[in-house]
mmCIF file with all atom_site columns, C-alpha atoms in Angstrom:
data_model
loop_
_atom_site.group_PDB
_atom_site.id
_atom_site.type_symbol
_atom_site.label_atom_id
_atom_site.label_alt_id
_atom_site.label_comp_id
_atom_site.label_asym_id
_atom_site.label_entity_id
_atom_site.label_seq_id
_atom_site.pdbx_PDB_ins_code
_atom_site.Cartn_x
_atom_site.Cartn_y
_atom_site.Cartn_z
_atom_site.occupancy
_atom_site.B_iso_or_equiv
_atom_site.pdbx_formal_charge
_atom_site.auth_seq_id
_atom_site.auth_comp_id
_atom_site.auth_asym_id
_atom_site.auth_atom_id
_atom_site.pdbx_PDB_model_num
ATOM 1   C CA . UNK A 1 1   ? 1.169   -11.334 -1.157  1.00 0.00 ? 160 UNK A CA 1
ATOM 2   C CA . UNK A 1 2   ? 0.423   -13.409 1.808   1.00 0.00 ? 161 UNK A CA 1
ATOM 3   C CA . UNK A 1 3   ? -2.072  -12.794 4.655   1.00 0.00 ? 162 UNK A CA 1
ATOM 4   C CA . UNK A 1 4   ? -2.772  -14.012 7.927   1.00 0.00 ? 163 UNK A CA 1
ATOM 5   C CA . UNK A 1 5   ? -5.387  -13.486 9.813   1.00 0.00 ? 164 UNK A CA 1
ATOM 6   C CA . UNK A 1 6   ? -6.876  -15.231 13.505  1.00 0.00 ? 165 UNK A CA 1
ATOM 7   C CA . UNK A 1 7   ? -11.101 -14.831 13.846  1.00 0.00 ? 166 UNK A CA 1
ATOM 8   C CA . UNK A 1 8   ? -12.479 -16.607 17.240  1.00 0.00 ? 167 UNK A CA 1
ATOM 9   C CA . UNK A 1 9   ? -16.226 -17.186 18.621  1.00 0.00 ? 168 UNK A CA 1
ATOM 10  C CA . UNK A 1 10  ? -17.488 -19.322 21.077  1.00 0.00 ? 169 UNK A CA 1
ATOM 11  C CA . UNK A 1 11  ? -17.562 -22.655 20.182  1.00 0.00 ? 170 UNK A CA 1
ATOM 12  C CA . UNK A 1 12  ? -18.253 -25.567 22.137  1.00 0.00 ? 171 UNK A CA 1
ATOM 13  C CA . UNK A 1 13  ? -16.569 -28.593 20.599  1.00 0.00 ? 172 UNK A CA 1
ATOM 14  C CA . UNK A 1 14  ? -13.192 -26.273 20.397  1.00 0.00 ? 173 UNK A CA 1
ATOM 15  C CA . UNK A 1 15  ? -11.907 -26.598 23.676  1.00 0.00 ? 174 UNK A CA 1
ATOM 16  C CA . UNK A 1 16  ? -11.791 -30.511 23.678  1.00 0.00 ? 175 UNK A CA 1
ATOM 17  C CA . UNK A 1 17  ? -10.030 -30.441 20.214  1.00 0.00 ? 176 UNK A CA 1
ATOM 18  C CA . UNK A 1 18  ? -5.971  -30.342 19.181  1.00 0.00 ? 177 UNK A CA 1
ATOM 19  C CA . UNK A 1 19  ? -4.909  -28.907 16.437  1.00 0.00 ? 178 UNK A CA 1
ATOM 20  C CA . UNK A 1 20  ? -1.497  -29.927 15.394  1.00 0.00 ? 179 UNK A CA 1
ATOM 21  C CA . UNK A 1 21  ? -1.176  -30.163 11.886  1.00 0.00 ? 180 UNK A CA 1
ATOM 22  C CA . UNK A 1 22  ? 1.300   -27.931 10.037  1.00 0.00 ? 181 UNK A CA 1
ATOM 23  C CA . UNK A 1 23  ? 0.678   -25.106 7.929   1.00 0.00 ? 182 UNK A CA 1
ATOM 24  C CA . UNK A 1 24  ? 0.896   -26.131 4.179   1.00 0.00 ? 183 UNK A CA 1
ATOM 25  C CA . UNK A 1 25  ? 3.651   -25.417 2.211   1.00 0.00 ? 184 UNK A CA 1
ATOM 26  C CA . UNK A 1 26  ? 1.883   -24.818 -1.306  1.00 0.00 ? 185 UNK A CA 1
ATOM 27  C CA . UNK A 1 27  ? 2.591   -28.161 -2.800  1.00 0.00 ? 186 UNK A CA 1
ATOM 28  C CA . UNK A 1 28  ? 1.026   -30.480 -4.418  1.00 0.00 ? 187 UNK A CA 1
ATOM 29  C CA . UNK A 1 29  ? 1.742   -34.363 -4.302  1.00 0.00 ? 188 UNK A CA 1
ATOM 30  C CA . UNK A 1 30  ? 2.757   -36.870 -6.804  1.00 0.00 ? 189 UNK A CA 1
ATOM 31  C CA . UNK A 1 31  ? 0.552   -40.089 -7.886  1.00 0.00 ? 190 UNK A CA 1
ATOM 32  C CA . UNK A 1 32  ? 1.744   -42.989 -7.010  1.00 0.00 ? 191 UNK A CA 1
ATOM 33  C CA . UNK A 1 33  ? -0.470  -44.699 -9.323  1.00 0.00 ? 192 UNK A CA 1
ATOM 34  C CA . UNK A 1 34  ? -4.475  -44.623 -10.531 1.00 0.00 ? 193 UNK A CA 1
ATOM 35  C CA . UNK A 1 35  ? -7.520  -46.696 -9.371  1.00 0.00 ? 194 UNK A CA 1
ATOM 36  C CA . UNK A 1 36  ? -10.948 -46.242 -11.063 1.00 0.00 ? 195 UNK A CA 1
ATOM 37  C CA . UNK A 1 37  ? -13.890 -47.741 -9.267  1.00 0.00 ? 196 UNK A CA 1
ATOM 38  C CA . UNK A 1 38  ? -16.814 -48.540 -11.530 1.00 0.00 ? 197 UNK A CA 1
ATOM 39  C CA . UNK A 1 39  ? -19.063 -47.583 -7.925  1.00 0.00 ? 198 UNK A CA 1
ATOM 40  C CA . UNK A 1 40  ? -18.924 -46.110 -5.323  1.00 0.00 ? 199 UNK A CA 1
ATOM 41  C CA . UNK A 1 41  ? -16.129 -46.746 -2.707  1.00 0.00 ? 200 UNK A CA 1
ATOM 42  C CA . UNK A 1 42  ? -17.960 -47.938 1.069   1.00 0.00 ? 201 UNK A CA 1
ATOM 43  C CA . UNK A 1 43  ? -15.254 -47.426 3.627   1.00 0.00 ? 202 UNK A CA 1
ATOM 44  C CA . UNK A 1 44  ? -17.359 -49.394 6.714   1.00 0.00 ? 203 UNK A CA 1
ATOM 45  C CA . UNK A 1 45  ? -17.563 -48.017 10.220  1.00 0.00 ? 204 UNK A CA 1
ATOM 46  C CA . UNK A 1 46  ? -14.198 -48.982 12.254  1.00 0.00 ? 205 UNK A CA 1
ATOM 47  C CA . UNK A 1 47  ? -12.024 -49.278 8.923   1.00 0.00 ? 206 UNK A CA 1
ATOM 48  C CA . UNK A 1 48  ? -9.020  -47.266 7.790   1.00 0.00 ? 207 UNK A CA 1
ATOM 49  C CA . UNK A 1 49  ? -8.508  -47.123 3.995   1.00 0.00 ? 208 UNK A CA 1
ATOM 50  C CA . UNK A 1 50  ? -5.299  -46.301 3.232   1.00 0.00 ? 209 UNK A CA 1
ATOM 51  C CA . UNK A 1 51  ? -4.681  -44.939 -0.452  1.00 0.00 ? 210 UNK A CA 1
ATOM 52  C CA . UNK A 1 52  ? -1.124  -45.236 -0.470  1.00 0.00 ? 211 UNK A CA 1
ATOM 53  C CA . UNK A 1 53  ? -1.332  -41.582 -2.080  1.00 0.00 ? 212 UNK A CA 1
ATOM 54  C CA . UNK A 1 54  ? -2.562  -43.266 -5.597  1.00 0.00 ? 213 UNK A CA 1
ATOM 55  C CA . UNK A 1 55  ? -5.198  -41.532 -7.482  1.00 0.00 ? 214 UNK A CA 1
ATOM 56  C CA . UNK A 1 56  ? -8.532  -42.110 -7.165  1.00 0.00 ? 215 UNK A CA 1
ATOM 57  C CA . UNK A 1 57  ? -12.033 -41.658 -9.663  1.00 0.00 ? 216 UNK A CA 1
ATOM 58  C CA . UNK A 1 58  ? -14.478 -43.327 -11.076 1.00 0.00 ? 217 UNK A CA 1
ATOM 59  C CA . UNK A 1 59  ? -14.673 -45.239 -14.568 1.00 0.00 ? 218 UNK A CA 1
ATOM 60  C CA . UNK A 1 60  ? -18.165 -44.686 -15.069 1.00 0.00 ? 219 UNK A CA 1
ATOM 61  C CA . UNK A 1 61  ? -18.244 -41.083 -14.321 1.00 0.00 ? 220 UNK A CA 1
ATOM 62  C CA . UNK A 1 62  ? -17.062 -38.047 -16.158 1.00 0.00 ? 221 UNK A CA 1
ATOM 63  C CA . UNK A 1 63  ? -17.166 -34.204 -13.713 1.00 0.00 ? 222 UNK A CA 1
ATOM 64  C CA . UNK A 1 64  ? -20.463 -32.428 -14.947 1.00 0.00 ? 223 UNK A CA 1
ATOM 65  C CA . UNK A 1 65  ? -19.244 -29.147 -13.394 1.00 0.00 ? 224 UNK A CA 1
ATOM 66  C CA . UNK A 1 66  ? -22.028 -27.977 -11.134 1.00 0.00 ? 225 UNK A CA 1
ATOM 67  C CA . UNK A 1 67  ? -24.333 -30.234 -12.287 1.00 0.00 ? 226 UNK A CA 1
ATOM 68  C CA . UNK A 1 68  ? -26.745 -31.211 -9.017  1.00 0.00 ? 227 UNK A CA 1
ATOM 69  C CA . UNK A 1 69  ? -25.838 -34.802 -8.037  1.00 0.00 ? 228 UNK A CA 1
ATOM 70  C CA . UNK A 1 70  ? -25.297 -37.218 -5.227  1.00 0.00 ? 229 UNK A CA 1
ATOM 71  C CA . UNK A 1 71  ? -23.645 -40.507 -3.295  1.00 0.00 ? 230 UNK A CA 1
ATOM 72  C CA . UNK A 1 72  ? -23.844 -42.381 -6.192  1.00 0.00 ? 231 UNK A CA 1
ATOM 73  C CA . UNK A 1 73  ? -21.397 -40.333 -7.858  1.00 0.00 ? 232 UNK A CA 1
ATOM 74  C CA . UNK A 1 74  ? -18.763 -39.847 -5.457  1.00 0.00 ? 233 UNK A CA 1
ATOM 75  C CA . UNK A 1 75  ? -15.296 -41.780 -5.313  1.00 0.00 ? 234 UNK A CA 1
ATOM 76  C CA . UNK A 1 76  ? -15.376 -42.516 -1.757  1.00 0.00 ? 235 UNK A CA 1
ATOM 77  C CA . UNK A 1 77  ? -18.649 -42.491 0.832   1.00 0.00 ? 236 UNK A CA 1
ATOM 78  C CA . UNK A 1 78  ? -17.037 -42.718 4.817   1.00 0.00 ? 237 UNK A CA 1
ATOM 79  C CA . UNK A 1 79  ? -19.192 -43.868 6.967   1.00 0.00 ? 238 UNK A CA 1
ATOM 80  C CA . UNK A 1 80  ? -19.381 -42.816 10.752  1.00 0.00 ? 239 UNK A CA 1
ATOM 81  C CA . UNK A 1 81  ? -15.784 -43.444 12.575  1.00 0.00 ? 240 UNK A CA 1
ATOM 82  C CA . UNK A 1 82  ? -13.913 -44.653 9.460   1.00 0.00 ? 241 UNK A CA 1
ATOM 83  C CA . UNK A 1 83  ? -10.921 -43.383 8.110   1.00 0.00 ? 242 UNK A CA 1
ATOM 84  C CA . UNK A 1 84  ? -9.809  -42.290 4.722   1.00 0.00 ? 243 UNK A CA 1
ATOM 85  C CA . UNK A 1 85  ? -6.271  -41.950 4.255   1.00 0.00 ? 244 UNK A CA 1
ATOM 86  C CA . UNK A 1 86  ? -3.342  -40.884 1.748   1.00 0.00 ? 245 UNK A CA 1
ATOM 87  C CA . UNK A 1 87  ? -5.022  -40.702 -1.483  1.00 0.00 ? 246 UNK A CA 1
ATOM 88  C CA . UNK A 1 88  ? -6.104  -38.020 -4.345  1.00 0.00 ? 247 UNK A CA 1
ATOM 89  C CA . UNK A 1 89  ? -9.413  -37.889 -5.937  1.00 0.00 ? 248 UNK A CA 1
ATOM 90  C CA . UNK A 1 90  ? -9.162  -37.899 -9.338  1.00 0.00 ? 249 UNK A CA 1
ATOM 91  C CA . UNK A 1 91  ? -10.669 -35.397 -11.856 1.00 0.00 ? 250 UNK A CA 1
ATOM 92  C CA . UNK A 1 92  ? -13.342 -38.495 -13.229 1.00 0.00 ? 251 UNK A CA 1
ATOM 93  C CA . UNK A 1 93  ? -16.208 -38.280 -10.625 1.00 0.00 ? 252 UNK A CA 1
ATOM 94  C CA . UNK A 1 94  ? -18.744 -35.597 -9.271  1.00 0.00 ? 253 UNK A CA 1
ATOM 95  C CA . UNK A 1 95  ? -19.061 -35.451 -5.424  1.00 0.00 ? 254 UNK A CA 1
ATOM 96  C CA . UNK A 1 96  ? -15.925 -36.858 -4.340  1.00 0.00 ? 255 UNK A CA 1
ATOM 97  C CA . UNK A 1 97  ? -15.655 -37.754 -1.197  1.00 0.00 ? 256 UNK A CA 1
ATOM 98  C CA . UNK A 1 98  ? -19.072 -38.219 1.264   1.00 0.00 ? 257 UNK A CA 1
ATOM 99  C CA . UNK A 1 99  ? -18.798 -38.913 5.082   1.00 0.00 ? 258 UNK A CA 1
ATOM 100 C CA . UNK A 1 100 ? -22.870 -39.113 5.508   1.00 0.00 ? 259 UNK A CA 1
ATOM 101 C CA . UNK A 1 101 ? -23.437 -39.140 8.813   1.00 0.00 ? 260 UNK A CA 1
ATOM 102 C CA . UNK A 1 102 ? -20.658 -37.318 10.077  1.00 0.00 ? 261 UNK A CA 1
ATOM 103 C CA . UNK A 1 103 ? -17.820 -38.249 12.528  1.00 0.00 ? 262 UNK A CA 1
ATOM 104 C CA . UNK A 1 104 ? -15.553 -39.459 9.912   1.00 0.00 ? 263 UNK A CA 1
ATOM 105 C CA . UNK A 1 105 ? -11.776 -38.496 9.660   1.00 0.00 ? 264 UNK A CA 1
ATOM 106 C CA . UNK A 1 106 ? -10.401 -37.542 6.064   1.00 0.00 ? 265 UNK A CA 1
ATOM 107 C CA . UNK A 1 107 ? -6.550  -37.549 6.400   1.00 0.00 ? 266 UNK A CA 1
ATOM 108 C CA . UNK A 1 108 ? -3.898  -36.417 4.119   1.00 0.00 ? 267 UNK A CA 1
ATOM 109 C CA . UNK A 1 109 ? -6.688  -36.629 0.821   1.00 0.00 ? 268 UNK A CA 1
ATOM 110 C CA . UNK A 1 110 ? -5.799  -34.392 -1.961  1.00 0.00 ? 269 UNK A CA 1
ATOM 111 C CA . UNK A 1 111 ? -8.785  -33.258 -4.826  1.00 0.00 ? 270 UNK A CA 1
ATOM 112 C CA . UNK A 1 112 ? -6.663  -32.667 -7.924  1.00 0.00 ? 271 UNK A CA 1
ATOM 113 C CA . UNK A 1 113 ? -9.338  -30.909 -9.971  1.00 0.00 ? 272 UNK A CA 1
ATOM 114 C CA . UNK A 1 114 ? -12.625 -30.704 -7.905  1.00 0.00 ? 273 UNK A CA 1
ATOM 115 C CA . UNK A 1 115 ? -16.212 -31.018 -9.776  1.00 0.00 ? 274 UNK A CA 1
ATOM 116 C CA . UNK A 1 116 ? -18.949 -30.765 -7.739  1.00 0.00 ? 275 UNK A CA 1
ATOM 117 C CA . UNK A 1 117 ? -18.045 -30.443 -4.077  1.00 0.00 ? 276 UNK A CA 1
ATOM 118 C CA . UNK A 1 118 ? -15.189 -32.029 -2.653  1.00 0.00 ? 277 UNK A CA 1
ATOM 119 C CA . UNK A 1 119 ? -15.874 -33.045 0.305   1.00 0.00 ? 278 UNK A CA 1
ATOM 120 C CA . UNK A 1 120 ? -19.947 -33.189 1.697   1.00 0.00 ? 279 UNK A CA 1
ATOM 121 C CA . UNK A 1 121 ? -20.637 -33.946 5.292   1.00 0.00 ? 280 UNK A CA 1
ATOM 122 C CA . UNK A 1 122 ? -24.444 -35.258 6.193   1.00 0.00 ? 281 UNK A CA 1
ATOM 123 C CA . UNK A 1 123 ? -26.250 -36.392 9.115   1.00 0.00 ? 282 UNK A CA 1
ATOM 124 C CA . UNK A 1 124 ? -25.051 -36.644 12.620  1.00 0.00 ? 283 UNK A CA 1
ATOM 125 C CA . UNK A 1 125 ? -26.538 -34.475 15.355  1.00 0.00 ? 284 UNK A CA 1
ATOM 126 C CA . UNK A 1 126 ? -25.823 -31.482 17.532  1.00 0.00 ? 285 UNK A CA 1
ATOM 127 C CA . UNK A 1 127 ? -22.504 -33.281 19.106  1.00 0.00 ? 286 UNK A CA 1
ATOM 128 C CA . UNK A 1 128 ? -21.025 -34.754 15.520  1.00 0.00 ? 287 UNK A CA 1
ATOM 129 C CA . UNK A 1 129 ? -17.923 -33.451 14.727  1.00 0.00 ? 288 UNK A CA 1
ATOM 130 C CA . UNK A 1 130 ? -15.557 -34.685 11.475  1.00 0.00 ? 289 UNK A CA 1
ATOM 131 C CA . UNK A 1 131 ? -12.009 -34.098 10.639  1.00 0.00 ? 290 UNK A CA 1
ATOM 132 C CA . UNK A 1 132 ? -10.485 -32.979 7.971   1.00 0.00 ? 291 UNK A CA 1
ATOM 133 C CA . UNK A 1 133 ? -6.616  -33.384 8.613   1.00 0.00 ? 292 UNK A CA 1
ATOM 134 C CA . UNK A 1 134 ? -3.809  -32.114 6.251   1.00 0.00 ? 293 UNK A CA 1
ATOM 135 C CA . UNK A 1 135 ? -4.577  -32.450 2.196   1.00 0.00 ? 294 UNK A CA 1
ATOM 136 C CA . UNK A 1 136 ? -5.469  -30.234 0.021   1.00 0.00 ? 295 UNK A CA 1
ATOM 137 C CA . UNK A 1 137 ? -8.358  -29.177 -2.857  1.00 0.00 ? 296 UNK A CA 1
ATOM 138 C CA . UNK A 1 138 ? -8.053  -27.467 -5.923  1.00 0.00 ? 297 UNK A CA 1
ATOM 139 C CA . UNK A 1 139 ? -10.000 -25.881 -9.123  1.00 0.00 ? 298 UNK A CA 1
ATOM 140 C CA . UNK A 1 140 ? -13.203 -25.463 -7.459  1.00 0.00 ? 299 UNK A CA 1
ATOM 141 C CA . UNK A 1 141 ? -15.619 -23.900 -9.241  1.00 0.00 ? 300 UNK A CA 1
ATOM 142 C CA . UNK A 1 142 ? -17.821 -23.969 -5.833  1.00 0.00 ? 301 UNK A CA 1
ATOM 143 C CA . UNK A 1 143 ? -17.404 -25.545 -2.766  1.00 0.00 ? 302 UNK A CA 1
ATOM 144 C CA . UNK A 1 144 ? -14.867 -27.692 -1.313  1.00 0.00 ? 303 UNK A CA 1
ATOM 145 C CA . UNK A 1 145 ? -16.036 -28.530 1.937   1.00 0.00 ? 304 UNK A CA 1
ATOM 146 C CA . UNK A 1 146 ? -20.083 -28.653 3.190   1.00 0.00 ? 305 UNK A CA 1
ATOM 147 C CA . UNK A 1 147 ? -21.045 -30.007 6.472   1.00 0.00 ? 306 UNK A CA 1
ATOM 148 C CA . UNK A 1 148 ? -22.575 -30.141 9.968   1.00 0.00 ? 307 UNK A CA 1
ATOM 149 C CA . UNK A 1 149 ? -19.941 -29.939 12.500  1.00 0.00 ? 308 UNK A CA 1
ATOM 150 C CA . UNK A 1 150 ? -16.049 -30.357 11.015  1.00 0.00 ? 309 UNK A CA 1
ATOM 151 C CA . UNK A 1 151 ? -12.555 -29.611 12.337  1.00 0.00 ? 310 UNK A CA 1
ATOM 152 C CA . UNK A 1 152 ? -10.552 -29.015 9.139   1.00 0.00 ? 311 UNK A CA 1
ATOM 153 C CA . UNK A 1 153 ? -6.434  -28.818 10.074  1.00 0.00 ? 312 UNK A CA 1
ATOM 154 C CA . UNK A 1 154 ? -3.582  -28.301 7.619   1.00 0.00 ? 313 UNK A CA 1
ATOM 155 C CA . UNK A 1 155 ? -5.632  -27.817 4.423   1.00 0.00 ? 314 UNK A CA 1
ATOM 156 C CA . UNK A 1 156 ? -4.247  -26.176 1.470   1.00 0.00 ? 315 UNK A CA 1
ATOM 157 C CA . UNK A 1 157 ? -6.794  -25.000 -0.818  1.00 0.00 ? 316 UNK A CA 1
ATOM 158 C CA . UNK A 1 158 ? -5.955  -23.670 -4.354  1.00 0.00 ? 317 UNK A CA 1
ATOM 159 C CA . UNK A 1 159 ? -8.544  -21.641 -7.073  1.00 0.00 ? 318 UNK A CA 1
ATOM 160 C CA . UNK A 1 160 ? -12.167 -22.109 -5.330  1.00 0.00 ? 319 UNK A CA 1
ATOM 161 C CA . UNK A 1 161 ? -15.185 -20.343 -4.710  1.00 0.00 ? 320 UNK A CA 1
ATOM 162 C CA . UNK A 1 162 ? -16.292 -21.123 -1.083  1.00 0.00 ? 321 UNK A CA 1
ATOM 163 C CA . UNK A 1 163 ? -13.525 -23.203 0.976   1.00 0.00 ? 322 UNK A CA 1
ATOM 164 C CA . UNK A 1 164 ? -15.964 -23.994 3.491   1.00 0.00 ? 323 UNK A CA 1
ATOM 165 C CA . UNK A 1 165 ? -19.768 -23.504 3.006   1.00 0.00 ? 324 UNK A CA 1
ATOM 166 C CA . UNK A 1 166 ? -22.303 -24.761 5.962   1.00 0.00 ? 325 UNK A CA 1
ATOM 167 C CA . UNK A 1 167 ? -25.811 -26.068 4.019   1.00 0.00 ? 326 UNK A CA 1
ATOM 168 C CA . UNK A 1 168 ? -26.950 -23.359 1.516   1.00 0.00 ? 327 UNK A CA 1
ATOM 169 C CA . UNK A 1 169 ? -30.819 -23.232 2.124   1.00 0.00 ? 328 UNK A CA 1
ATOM 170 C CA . UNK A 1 170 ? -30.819 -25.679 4.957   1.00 0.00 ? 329 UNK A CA 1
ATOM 171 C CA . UNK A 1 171 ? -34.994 -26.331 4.478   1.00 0.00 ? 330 UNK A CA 1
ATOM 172 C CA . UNK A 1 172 ? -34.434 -30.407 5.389   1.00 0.00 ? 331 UNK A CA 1
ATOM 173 C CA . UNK A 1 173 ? -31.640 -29.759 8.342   1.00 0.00 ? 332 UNK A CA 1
ATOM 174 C CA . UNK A 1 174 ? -32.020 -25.509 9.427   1.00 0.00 ? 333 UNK A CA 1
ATOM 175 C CA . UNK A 1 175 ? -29.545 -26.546 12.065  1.00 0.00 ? 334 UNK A CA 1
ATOM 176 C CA . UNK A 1 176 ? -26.818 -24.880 14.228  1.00 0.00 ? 335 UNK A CA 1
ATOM 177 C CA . UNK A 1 177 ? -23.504 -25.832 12.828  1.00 0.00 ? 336 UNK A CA 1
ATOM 178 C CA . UNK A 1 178 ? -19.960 -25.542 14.127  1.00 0.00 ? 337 UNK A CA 1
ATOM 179 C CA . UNK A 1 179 ? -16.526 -25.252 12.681  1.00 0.00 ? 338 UNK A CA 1
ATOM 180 C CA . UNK A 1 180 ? -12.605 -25.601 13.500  1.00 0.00 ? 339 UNK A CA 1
ATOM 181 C CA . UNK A 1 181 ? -10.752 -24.621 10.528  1.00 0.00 ? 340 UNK A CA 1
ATOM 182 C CA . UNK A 1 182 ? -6.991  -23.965 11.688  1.00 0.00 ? 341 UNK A CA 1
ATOM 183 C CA . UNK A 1 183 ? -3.215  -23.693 10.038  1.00 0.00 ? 342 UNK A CA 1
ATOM 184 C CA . UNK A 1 184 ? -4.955  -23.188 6.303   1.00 0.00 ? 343 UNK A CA 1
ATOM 185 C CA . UNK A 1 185 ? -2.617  -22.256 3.437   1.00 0.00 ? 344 UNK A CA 1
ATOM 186 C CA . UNK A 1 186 ? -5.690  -20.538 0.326   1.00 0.00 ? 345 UNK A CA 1
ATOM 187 C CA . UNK A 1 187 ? -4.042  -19.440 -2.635  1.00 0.00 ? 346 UNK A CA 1
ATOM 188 C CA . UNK A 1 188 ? -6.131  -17.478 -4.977  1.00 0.00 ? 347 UNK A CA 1
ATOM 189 C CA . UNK A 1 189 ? -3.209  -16.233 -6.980  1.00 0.00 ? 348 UNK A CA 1
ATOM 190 C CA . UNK A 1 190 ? -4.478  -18.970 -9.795  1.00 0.00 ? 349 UNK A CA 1
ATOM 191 C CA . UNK A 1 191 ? -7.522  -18.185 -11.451 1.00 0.00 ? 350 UNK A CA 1
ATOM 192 C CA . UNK A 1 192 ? -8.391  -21.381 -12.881 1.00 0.00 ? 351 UNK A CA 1
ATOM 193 C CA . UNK A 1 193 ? -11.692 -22.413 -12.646 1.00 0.00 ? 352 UNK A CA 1
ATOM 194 C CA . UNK A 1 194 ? -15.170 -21.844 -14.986 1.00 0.00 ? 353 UNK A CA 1
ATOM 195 C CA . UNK A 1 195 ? -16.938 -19.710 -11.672 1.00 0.00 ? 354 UNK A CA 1
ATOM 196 C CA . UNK A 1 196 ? -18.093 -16.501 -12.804 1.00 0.00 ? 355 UNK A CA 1
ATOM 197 C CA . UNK A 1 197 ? -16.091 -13.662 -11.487 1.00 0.00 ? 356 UNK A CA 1
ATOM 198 C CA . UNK A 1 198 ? -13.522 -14.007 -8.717  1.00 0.00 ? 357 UNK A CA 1
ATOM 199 C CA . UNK A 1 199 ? -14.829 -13.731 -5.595  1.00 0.00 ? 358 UNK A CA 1
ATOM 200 C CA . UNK A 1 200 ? -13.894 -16.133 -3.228  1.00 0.00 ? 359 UNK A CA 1
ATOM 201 C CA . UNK A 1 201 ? -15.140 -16.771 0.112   1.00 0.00 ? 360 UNK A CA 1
ATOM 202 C CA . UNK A 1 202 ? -12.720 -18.594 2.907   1.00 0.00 ? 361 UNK A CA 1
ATOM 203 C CA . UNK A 1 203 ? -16.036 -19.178 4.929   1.00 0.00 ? 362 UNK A CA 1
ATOM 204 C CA . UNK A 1 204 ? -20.044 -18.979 4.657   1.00 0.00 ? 363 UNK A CA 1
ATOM 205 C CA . UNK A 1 205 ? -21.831 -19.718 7.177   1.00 0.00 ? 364 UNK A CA 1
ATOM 206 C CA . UNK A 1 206 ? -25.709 -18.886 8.477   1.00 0.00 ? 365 UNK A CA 1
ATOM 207 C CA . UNK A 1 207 ? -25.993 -16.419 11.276  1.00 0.00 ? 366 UNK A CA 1
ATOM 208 C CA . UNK A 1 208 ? -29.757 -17.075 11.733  1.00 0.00 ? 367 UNK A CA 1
ATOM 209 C CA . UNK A 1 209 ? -29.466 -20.435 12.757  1.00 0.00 ? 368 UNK A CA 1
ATOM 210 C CA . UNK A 1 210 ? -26.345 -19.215 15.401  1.00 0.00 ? 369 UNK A CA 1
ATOM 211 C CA . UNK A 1 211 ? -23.345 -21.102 12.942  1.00 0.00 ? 370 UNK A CA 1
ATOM 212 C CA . UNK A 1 212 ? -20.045 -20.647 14.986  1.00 0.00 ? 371 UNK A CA 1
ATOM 213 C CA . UNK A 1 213 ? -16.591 -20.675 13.919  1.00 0.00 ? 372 UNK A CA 1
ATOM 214 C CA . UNK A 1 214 ? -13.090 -20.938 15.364  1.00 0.00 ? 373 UNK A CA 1
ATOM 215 C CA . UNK A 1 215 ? -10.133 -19.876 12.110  1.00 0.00 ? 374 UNK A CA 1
ATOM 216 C CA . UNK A 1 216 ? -6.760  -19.508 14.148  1.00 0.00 ? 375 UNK A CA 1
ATOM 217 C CA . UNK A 1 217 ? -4.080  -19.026 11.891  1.00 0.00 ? 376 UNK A CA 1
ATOM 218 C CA . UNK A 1 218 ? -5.808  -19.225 8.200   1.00 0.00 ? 377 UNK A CA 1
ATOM 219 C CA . UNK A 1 219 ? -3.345  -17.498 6.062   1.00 0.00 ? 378 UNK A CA 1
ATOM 220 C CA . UNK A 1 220 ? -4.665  -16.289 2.146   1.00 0.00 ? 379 UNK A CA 1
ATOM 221 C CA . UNK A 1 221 ? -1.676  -15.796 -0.905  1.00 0.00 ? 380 UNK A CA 1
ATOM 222 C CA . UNK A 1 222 ? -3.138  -13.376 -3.276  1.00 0.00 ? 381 UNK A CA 1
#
């Protein structure tokens, strides 16, 4: 059965923002091919990488579920206002993709199978704000996306426990946090993953440091 459902606060970045990506259709895409990096990825400050919608992982790296890790073990670190483009993260690696000090774009970047986190957003300040355009994460036994201030557009999200999840404890950054999440397709008809139980959550966020949140048009398959 399929939901939708609109939730709105006050949120400052939202009015300056357009959201124009598509709702997903509940596909997935097709490799064009497989790269495995034997380190991390850098993807420099002004660059675009452009994955040509190959796979992506690591050689040297095998998914410890949610075994605590970092940078070192992701496919792909984005650095402030670079772009990563048209690619899928391969099962081999732990953290996926980082953008570590915020105000990075991830475009069209599919996690087939996601281990850790897919997609961890550090740093930046009160006025940083990434973007998550289009793409899609799946077989999360956690997270897929943690951050500090992220617009996430388009996303289809498949079998997860927390789509979005601001920081957990928050003891090295307690800071307010802000989120555009519109046009989502989350399917928890598949039951996939390791998590214990089933509960999912679309979003977590932490009302004690005043989070905010903007979700037009976030519509849940169950």
């Amino acid at each position: 059965m399929l939901h939708l459902f609109c939730a709105a606060v006050t949120l400052s970045i939202g009015a300056a923002i357009v959201l124009a990506a598509p709702v997903p259709g509940g596909t997935w895409p097709t490799s064009q091919g497989r790269v495995s990096f034997a380190a991390v990825y850098v993807v420099e400050s002004g660059q675009v990488f452009d994955g040509g919608m190959k796979t992506y992982d690591r050689s040297d790296i095998t998914c410890l579920e949610q075994t605590e890790s970092n940078v070192s073990t992701a496919v792909f670190k984005v650095k402030p206002g670079a772009t990563l483009k048209n690619a899928i993260i391969g099962k081999n690696q732990m953290e996926g993709v980082h953008c570590e000090m915020s105000d990075c774009t991830i475009e069209n970047v599919w996690w087939e199978d996601v281990c850790e986190d897919a997609l961890s957003i550090k740093g930046g300040n009160a006025s940083s704000v990434s973007r998550v355009i289009g793409g899609g994460a799946r077989y999360a036994d956690d997270k897929v996306i943690q951050h500090n201030g992220v617009v996430v557009d388009g996303f289809f999200a498949q079998d997860f426990g927390k789509l979005y999840r601001s920081c957990g404890n928050c003891k090295s950054n307690p800071a307010q946090r802000f989120l555009v999440m519109s046009n989502i397709y989350a399917d928890l008809n598949v039951i996939q993953t390791k998590r214990s139980g089933k509960n999912t959550s679309i979003v977590m966020m932490n009302g004690n440091f005043g989070d905010h949140a903007v979700l037009p048009g976030v519509r849940v398959l169950l």
